[in-house]
């Protein structure tokens, strides 16, 4: 079985590496060839276009950036669907629009090709350790076919429903994180203003009904003044934008999600687009005049903030 | 050592019971004598007023409802501070205003009385099992004095700082919960509208960066249509009101907390004041027209909702 892989950023390169090391042969294609070099060194071969890659593949995996990238990789004249043979399978790991996932699945069906949407959570560490949660939308038989390969990359692999359901599930994940992060950012803003010691506060509130992954994992970073990305602010904004657009299409009012996105816009204004999601605290403290915009340049240059609290 | 206990609601009765069973003698007072009956049956004695109770006590504990109750219990002519001897100690477990806690501590100091603010988290189960987190504000020596008694009631007992710091820490706890609950409510609203199966979604999102106590403990209740209170909506609204007033006094903008409180007002409008905090999903689904107000009467009468999703 010939496997094609499109998109070799931090996540994609780690995930594709697991397939190579499991003994699969891999053709790769990506916008910047240099970013595929580690996979080429491990034995993958290169092709120039998604269509050419698809022509030589039985299964194609993709992990690119934005829905517009997914659209181009799959639907353009030089794209995957123009190259794949009937009976083949494509799996998109990109966090992208549920509506687009439905369109891709429908377009694939016309050519006898199964397309699954399969966004992941778990970040670069989950990709490296093959402990990702993979949320799949599509037909059951296509899922069963993909599963043995997905098991090289993830730990929790669940079919959530018809095409688009993987993306919808990822949106649920991001909506949960958005609310939690607003709570974390405001709680820290309040705690510092009230003169509390954050580590001591964590000792009191970390074990009960206020507990969350974010509280446990991101607040210690905030205490250290570490704004380095586990997950980029700019990617989170992309995801919240997709969720809000889908929600609007369903006539849903999600005021908390809309607020979270606005606060992350303020983080970007503060210079934090390439910081981690914990940087929401910068926007909230700035909003309350507890952090001057004068801090910004140093913050932008180093990717971390000079002084915290 | 004579201990006085004021306020014998669900939490207070459980907590006071631990002191009795540890061999301490207890005088109790509460607004409705019948609610103290179980403690009286276990050997506690009754007094009519907080002042009379305080006169006979070396240490007074209180667990009442609202800040106005705390103010009356401590500062009224028939209150605790009018009865306690110099050198005695008072500990208020009520979740109340940090500013009021500072006033009580200052008023106590004038009479040579130590007053600690010591709100708790962990709910009725934590009170019953003596696993509460007790967040204390006050002087170190007063804390050291109270600690052996507090250890009968809680597991995590931390001095957070000067008077009011216990209340401030509890506010941090509630701000965290507010954000998380908005995320949970909106995520469920989205998931149902998108046609996802909530249990399956939990399988994908429950183990990663979206994880929280609320997701793990309250979403299964929502799935079952169980709106019974772990923590009452009306008490949560009280707490958020205190946090917002304190934040305003510090000139802090907490838009997420303000939004959460508004959504919980809508839960009350929906008839859910005595439901648990998971009832936020009712307000959010009503907001998006996914739940008709016609559901309300049955919901009001039973305290649970007739049909979910």
XYZ file of C-alpha atoms in Angstrom:
618
model
C 0.000 0.000 0.000
C 1.360 3.360 -1.053
C 0.771 6.231 1.360
C 0.920 9.908 0.427
C 1.435 12.657 3.023
C 0.778 16.342 2.466
C 1.887 18.949 4.973
C 4.999 18.485 7.077
C 4.789 21.141 9.777
C 5.578 20.273 13.389
C 2.484 18.078 13.787
C 2.490 16.530 10.318
C 6.183 15.617 10.362
C 5.840 13.844 13.715
C 2.734 11.957 12.629
C 4.142 10.901 9.248
C 7.338 9.770 10.958
C 5.369 7.162 12.913
C 4.120 5.642 9.639
C 7.648 5.502 8.220
C 9.003 3.873 11.355
C 6.144 1.360 11.259
C 7.549 0.204 7.903
C 5.237 2.009 5.492
C 6.592 3.653 2.340
C 5.708 7.310 2.111
C 5.497 9.909 -0.625
C 5.469 13.449 0.715
C 4.572 16.834 -0.629
C 4.519 20.166 1.122
C 4.689 23.825 0.253
C 8.282 24.256 1.447
C 10.399 21.229 0.555
C 12.955 22.015 3.263
C 10.319 21.277 5.921
C 10.027 17.713 4.588
C 13.769 17.095 4.797
C 13.716 15.033 7.993
C 11.129 12.676 6.451
C 13.112 12.471 3.179
C 16.184 11.596 5.236
C 14.185 8.786 6.841
C 13.342 7.325 3.414
C 10.257 9.177 2.189
C 10.211 10.241 -1.482
C 9.222 13.649 -2.811
C 6.570 14.758 -5.288
C 5.825 18.283 -6.408
C 2.032 18.478 -6.397
C -0.814 16.991 -4.386
C -2.278 15.579 -7.648
C 0.941 13.785 -8.586
C 1.238 12.476 -5.036
C -2.360 11.283 -5.127
C -1.806 9.494 -8.477
C 0.862 7.347 -6.871
C -1.053 6.705 -3.612
C -3.750 4.394 -2.276
C -4.223 6.495 0.833
C -3.534 10.215 1.235
C -3.146 11.988 4.570
C -3.055 15.760 4.897
C -2.200 18.121 7.740
C -2.066 21.684 6.491
C -2.894 25.097 7.961
C -6.155 26.816 7.142
C -9.414 25.735 5.492
C -8.273 27.636 2.377
C -5.199 25.367 2.265
C -7.392 22.282 2.611
C -9.612 23.521 -0.177
C -6.668 24.065 -2.493
C -4.930 20.794 -1.626
C -8.070 18.775 -2.342
C -10.192 20.676 -4.865
C -7.745 22.632 -7.087
C -6.857 21.387 -10.578
C -3.562 20.159 -9.172
C -5.259 18.723 -6.105
C -5.743 15.355 -4.425
C -9.201 14.561 -5.780
C -7.954 15.107 -9.345
C -5.264 12.477 -8.777
C -6.721 9.709 -6.597
C -8.055 6.518 -8.182
C -11.596 5.346 -7.420
C -11.588 3.130 -4.353
C -8.858 5.087 -2.626
C -9.020 6.932 0.692
C -8.112 10.425 1.885
C -7.912 11.600 5.500
C -7.598 15.274 6.420
C -6.139 15.921 9.871
C -6.279 19.709 9.558
C -8.597 21.495 11.982
C -10.884 22.969 9.369
C -14.471 23.827 8.589
C -17.133 21.130 9.104
C -18.956 22.475 6.041
C -15.833 22.124 3.922
C -15.367 18.585 5.238
C -18.882 17.785 4.062
C -18.121 19.269 0.639
C -14.917 17.254 0.335
C -16.698 14.049 1.299
C -19.415 14.727 -1.300
C -16.856 15.560 -3.997
C -14.906 12.394 -3.150
C -18.056 10.282 -3.330
C -18.591 11.417 -6.944
C -15.185 9.949 -7.797
C -15.619 6.804 -5.690
C -13.154 8.135 -3.137
C -13.685 8.043 0.627
C -12.730 11.269 2.407
C -12.582 11.403 6.200
C -12.240 14.517 8.343
C -9.998 13.652 11.281
C -8.773 16.652 13.270
C -6.662 15.887 16.304
C -5.974 17.218 19.769
C -2.925 16.669 21.893
C -0.514 19.131 20.288
C 3.084 18.606 19.281
C 3.738 16.361 22.290
C 0.766 14.147 21.431
C 1.945 13.972 17.817
C 5.465 13.027 18.887
C 4.310 10.389 21.364
C 1.449 9.080 19.195
C -1.027 9.855 21.967
C -3.305 12.141 19.935
C -7.075 12.100 20.186
C -8.283 11.682 16.582
C -11.899 12.763 15.985
C -13.239 11.245 12.805
C -16.185 12.113 10.585
C -17.204 9.943 7.636
C -18.506 6.534 6.625
C -18.014 3.595 8.973
C -16.318 1.390 6.371
C -13.859 4.150 5.471
C -13.138 4.638 9.184
C -12.504 0.914 9.628
C -10.111 1.020 6.699
C -8.190 4.027 8.050
C -8.084 2.865 11.631
C -4.994 0.577 11.525
C -2.988 3.479 10.110
C -4.444 6.016 12.558
C -3.428 3.748 15.407
C 0.215 4.502 14.635
C -0.483 8.185 15.368
C -3.121 8.397 18.078
C -4.411 6.759 21.215
C -8.075 7.823 21.279
C -9.567 7.241 17.827
C -13.333 7.630 17.599
C -15.781 7.854 14.725
C -18.108 10.700 15.690
C -20.625 10.470 12.843
C -21.089 11.376 9.186
C -18.730 13.694 7.245
C -18.016 16.896 9.178
C -18.570 15.260 12.572
C -14.855 15.049 13.288
C -14.540 18.781 12.691
C -17.665 19.494 14.730
C -16.184 17.497 17.615
C -12.943 19.468 17.383
C -15.029 22.667 17.518
C -16.663 21.385 20.718
C -13.151 20.876 22.092
C -12.155 24.432 21.198
C -15.374 25.960 22.581
C -14.651 24.222 25.893
C -11.101 25.576 25.903
C -12.294 29.099 25.045
C -14.572 29.251 28.088
C -11.983 27.725 30.365
C -9.291 30.150 29.209
C -11.497 33.196 29.818
C -12.082 31.877 33.331
C -8.368 31.246 33.871
C -7.361 34.661 32.534
C -9.925 36.544 34.603
C -9.207 34.497 37.720
C -5.500 35.321 37.500
C -6.212 38.976 36.834
C -8.432 39.066 39.917
C -6.012 37.084 42.088
C -3.047 39.321 41.311
C -5.066 42.487 41.813
C -6.236 41.142 45.188
C -2.622 40.542 46.196
C -2.899 36.766 46.412
C 0.019 34.410 45.774
C -0.867 32.393 42.698
C 0.888 29.199 43.743
C -0.817 29.210 47.101
C -4.173 29.903 45.406
C -3.607 26.953 43.073
C -3.149 24.824 46.171
C -6.638 25.783 47.354
C -8.572 25.767 44.062
C -6.723 23.200 41.946
C -8.293 20.068 43.354
C -12.021 20.765 43.200
C -14.861 21.995 41.020
C -12.661 24.715 39.490
C -10.077 22.211 38.262
C -9.167 21.985 34.607
C -6.311 20.918 32.367
C -5.659 24.601 31.657
C -5.503 25.519 35.336
C -3.096 22.694 36.061
C -0.873 23.095 32.996
C -0.998 26.730 31.933
C -1.187 28.654 35.213
C 2.267 27.409 36.306
C 3.563 28.795 32.984
C 1.871 32.121 33.632
C 3.412 32.207 37.107
C 6.853 31.712 35.520
C 6.103 34.418 32.932
C 6.364 31.752 30.231
C 4.175 32.654 27.236
C 5.754 30.118 24.878
C 3.201 28.312 22.742
C 1.800 24.928 23.494
C -0.906 26.036 21.090
C -0.548 29.275 19.128
C -2.951 32.162 19.756
C -3.292 32.730 15.995
C -4.307 29.113 15.414
C -6.799 29.262 18.237
C -8.315 32.379 16.679
C -8.624 30.493 13.382
C -10.435 27.648 15.131
C -12.794 29.951 17.039
C -13.588 31.725 13.778
C -14.580 28.414 12.196
C -16.710 27.489 15.204
C -18.491 30.854 15.196
C -19.182 30.627 11.456
C -20.622 27.126 11.855
C -22.629 28.261 14.866
C -24.004 31.183 12.862
C -25.004 28.827 10.059
C -26.942 26.812 12.665
C -28.416 30.048 14.153
C -26.700 29.480 17.476
C -25.786 32.350 19.798
C -22.494 31.592 21.555
C -21.679 34.811 23.413
C -18.889 33.298 25.496
C -17.052 32.022 22.440
C -17.461 35.375 20.696
C -16.048 37.148 23.753
C -13.104 34.759 23.975
C -12.251 35.420 20.335
C -12.375 39.184 20.899
C -10.041 38.870 23.884
C -7.606 36.858 21.771
C -7.745 39.603 19.128
C -6.525 41.879 21.916
C -3.705 39.414 22.619
C -2.663 39.741 18.975
C -2.811 43.531 19.282
C -0.548 43.101 22.282
C 1.964 41.279 20.075
C 1.074 37.786 21.192
C -0.080 36.047 17.982
C 2.720 33.497 18.277
C 2.375 33.084 22.022
C 0.484 30.258 23.665
C -3.173 30.477 24.647
C -2.181 31.340 28.228
C -1.384 34.832 26.862
C -5.075 35.703 27.290
C -3.976 36.986 30.693
C -1.998 39.736 28.910
C -5.145 41.034 27.226
C -7.204 40.875 30.393
C -4.592 42.616 32.519
C -4.141 45.271 29.838
C -7.926 45.725 29.728
C -7.893 46.526 33.436
C -4.891 48.824 33.181
C -2.698 46.362 35.050
C -0.269 46.020 32.169
C 0.986 48.907 30.054
C 1.184 48.737 26.285
C 4.763 49.932 26.789
C 5.633 46.339 27.708
C 4.758 45.311 24.210
C 7.956 45.698 22.162
C 10.136 43.584 24.428
C 7.321 41.086 24.569
C 7.087 40.918 20.779
C 10.823 40.461 20.296
C 11.404 37.731 22.818
C 8.150 35.857 22.640
C 8.029 36.040 26.411
C 7.106 38.925 28.590
C 9.739 40.849 30.522
C 7.986 41.124 33.859
C 4.949 39.452 35.303
C 2.885 40.847 38.049
C -12.628 24.609 75.185
C -16.187 25.626 74.437
C -17.127 25.819 70.742
C -20.079 27.749 69.358
C -21.588 27.007 65.956
C -23.928 29.325 64.040
C -25.762 28.151 60.944
C -26.841 24.543 60.500
C -27.788 24.198 56.860
C -26.630 21.200 54.840
C -22.981 22.253 54.902
C -22.899 23.638 58.433
C -24.640 20.638 60.015
C -22.188 18.206 58.403
C -19.158 20.244 59.424
C -20.313 20.789 63.002
C -21.085 17.080 63.276
C -17.401 16.267 62.743
C -16.478 18.429 65.749
C -19.073 16.684 67.933
C -17.879 13.250 66.879
C -14.287 14.300 67.583
C -15.376 14.779 71.207
C -15.827 18.541 71.346
C -18.771 20.086 73.184
C -20.845 22.328 70.981
C -23.339 25.142 71.504
C -25.439 25.827 68.406
C -27.632 28.630 67.209
C -29.425 29.006 63.928
C -32.390 30.896 62.523
C -34.660 27.836 62.410
C -34.153 25.624 65.449
C -35.565 22.571 63.680
C -32.593 22.593 61.316
C -30.259 22.115 64.291
C -32.171 19.104 65.600
C -29.757 16.446 64.336
C -26.881 18.201 66.137
C -28.963 18.627 69.300
C -29.741 14.898 69.129
C -26.000 14.237 68.975
C -25.422 16.211 72.189
C -25.092 19.851 71.164
C -26.853 22.453 73.315
C -29.023 25.302 72.065
C -28.798 29.064 72.553
C -31.132 31.673 71.172
C -28.829 34.414 69.938
C -25.355 34.673 68.455
C -24.358 36.997 71.300
C -25.440 34.544 73.986
C -23.688 31.726 72.123
C -20.536 33.852 71.875
C -20.616 34.674 75.587
C -20.359 30.970 76.381
C -17.729 30.170 73.733
C -13.978 30.369 73.275
C -14.229 29.753 69.559
C -17.178 30.556 67.282
C -17.708 29.078 63.830
C -20.337 30.374 61.418
C -21.723 29.090 58.130
C -24.695 31.171 57.055
C -26.123 32.306 53.716
C -25.494 35.771 52.405
C -23.095 38.587 53.328
C -26.053 40.371 54.937
C -26.488 37.342 57.231
C -22.803 37.425 58.132
C -23.036 41.119 58.898
C -26.003 40.596 61.180
C -24.571 37.529 62.928
C -21.320 39.341 63.728
C -22.030 43.050 63.931
C -25.615 43.429 65.209
C -26.322 44.311 68.847
C -27.196 40.654 69.447
C -24.198 39.501 67.443
C -21.022 37.486 67.971
C -18.631 40.391 68.464
C -20.841 41.795 71.230
C -20.564 38.504 73.094
C -17.044 37.135 72.623
C -14.383 37.678 75.283
C -11.052 39.257 74.401
C -8.595 36.554 73.315
C -11.247 34.441 71.657
C -11.474 33.388 68.020
C -14.181 33.503 65.328
C -14.085 31.741 61.981
C -16.625 32.496 59.234
C -17.014 29.728 56.649
C -19.682 31.559 54.659
C -18.751 32.515 51.099
C -19.072 36.246 51.575
C -17.566 39.573 50.623
C -13.790 40.046 51.030
C -14.443 43.660 52.058
C -16.837 42.548 54.788
C -14.272 39.995 55.966
C -11.753 42.833 56.315
C -14.296 44.891 58.267
C -15.040 41.974 60.604
C -11.344 41.372 61.220
C -10.822 45.053 62.007
C -13.841 45.150 64.316
C -12.615 41.995 66.057
C -9.148 43.451 66.510
C -10.652 46.369 68.441
C -12.069 43.886 70.948
C -8.959 41.689 71.031
C -10.770 39.003 69.041
C -9.260 37.170 66.070
C -11.637 36.797 63.129
C -10.726 34.541 60.205
C -12.511 34.338 56.870
C -12.516 30.704 55.778
C -14.844 29.905 52.872
C -14.786 26.349 51.614
C -15.173 24.409 48.412
C -16.146 20.797 47.990
C -19.908 21.026 48.461
C -22.153 18.862 50.582
C -20.115 15.753 49.792
C -16.887 17.440 50.863
C -18.575 18.629 54.056
C -19.880 15.128 54.804
C -16.539 13.432 54.119
C -14.402 16.172 55.704
C -12.539 16.649 52.430
C -13.267 20.353 52.001
C -10.733 22.843 50.751
C -10.701 25.620 53.367
C -9.291 28.950 52.161
C -8.277 31.116 55.061
C -7.609 34.826 55.403
C -6.288 36.369 58.616
C -3.341 36.469 60.975
C -0.888 33.550 61.042
C -1.191 32.986 64.789
C -4.990 32.898 64.581
C -4.731 30.435 61.699
C -2.375 28.211 63.695
C -4.857 28.270 66.553
C -7.818 27.355 64.339
C -6.030 24.734 62.319
C -6.449 21.684 64.617
C -10.206 22.272 64.593
C -10.340 22.932 60.850
C -8.573 19.619 60.268
C -11.700 17.810 61.485
C -13.627 19.381 58.588
C -11.285 19.759 55.637
C -8.387 18.188 53.818
C -6.751 21.173 52.106
C -6.372 23.978 54.630
C -4.284 26.928 53.485
C -3.691 30.414 54.848
C -3.912 32.645 51.784
C -2.934 35.961 53.352
C -4.339 38.777 55.495
C -8.059 39.204 56.317
C -10.227 38.881 53.173
C -7.725 36.637 51.377
C -9.763 33.528 52.027
C -12.785 35.175 50.420
C -10.674 36.489 47.549
C -9.397 32.961 46.932
C -12.942 31.608 46.895
C -13.807 34.305 44.350
C -10.926 33.077 42.180
C -12.440 29.611 42.448
C -15.853 30.891 41.354
C -14.434 32.971 38.478
C -12.726 29.830 37.171
C -15.974 27.878 37.419
C -17.933 30.653 35.678
C -15.682 30.545 32.616
C -15.632 26.784 32.518
C -19.416 26.563 32.770
C -19.958 29.011 29.903
C -17.628 26.835 27.820
C -19.430 23.657 28.856
C -22.874 25.120 28.180
C -21.949 26.488 24.770
C -20.068 23.340 23.789
C -23.101 21.203 24.562
C -25.421 23.585 22.738
C -23.144 23.393 19.691
C -22.678 19.621 19.887
C -26.407 18.901 20.052
C -27.193 21.325 17.239
C -24.509 19.646 15.116
C -26.138 16.270 15.740
C -23.241 14.797 17.688
C -23.631 12.144 20.377
C -22.546 13.725 23.649
C -21.126 10.575 25.209
C -19.040 9.832 22.148
C -17.853 13.460 22.063
C -16.817 13.200 25.721
C -14.709 10.221 24.724
C -12.783 12.392 22.266
C -12.479 15.655 24.214
C -12.488 14.510 27.836
C -8.841 13.531 28.146
C -6.972 16.525 26.748
C -6.635 20.280 26.896
C -10.429 20.742 27.116
C -10.694 18.608 30.248
C -12.185 19.990 33.441
C -13.939 18.858 36.576
C -17.157 20.313 35.176
C -16.832 18.439 31.881
C -16.213 15.173 33.677
C -18.806 15.543 36.419
C -21.607 17.745 35.095
C -21.885 16.756 31.421
C -22.921 13.193 32.298
C -25.707 14.753 34.412
C -26.758 16.942 31.495
C -26.815 13.878 29.245
C -29.152 12.179 31.729
C -31.321 15.307 31.928
C -30.403 15.616 35.602
C -30.493 19.262 36.718
C -30.410 18.476 40.447
C -28.112 20.766 42.391
C -24.599 19.917 43.345
C -24.316 23.676 43.752
C -27.398 25.902 43.487
C -27.690 28.412 40.628
C -28.949 31.070 43.065
C -25.910 30.634 45.314
C -23.592 30.799 42.347
C -25.247 34.062 41.286
C -24.668 35.406 44.797
C -20.986 34.505 44.596
C -20.537 36.001 41.128
C -22.201 39.186 42.355
C -19.691 39.436 45.189
C -16.788 38.819 42.817
C -18.004 41.453 40.357
C -18.481 44.024 43.138
C -14.964 43.366 44.447
C -13.585 43.502 40.905
C -15.342 46.827 40.346
C -13.840 48.188 43.550
C -10.421 47.214 42.172
C -11.295 48.714 38.740
C -11.055 45.341 37.040
C -13.000 44.524 33.873
C -14.100 40.877 33.938
C -16.350 40.545 30.878
C -16.495 36.756 30.990
C -17.676 36.719 34.589
C -20.272 39.406 33.835
C -21.543 37.348 30.891
C -21.712 34.173 32.979
C -23.776 35.956 35.607
C -26.185 37.254 32.954
C -26.611 33.753 31.547
C -27.390 32.451 35.024
C -30.005 35.199 35.408
C -31.583 33.653 32.317
C -31.482 30.245 34.017
C -33.438 31.773 36.907
C -35.920 33.266 34.431
C -36.218 29.751 33.057
C -37.201 28.519 36.507
C -33.847 27.050 37.445
C -32.801 29.020 40.551
C -32.731 25.832 42.631
C -31.139 23.729 39.902
C -27.437 22.951 39.750
C -24.947 25.047 37.816
C -25.158 22.619 34.871
C -28.522 24.285 34.130
C -26.629 26.983 32.219
C -27.243 24.761 29.215
C -30.983 25.540 29.549
C -30.345 29.263 29.159
C -27.972 28.795 26.243
C -30.277 26.443 24.389
C -33.212 28.771 25.011
C -31.111 31.684 23.726
C -30.618 29.836 20.453
C -34.257 28.808 20.187
C -33.391 25.160 20.817
C -35.572 24.997 23.907
C -39.029 26.516 24.191
C -40.122 28.542 27.178
C -43.147 26.237 27.165
C -40.929 23.644 28.855
C -40.694 25.923 31.830
C -43.651 25.135 34.097
C -42.945 21.416 34.340
C -39.328 22.268 34.881
C -40.151 24.698 37.691
C -42.383 22.262 39.508
C -40.152 19.233 39.449
C -36.757 20.865 39.727
C -35.696 18.725 36.798
C -36.462 19.205 33.173
C -38.943 16.982 31.404
C -37.020 16.301 28.205
C -33.463 16.917 27.124
C -32.364 17.312 23.588
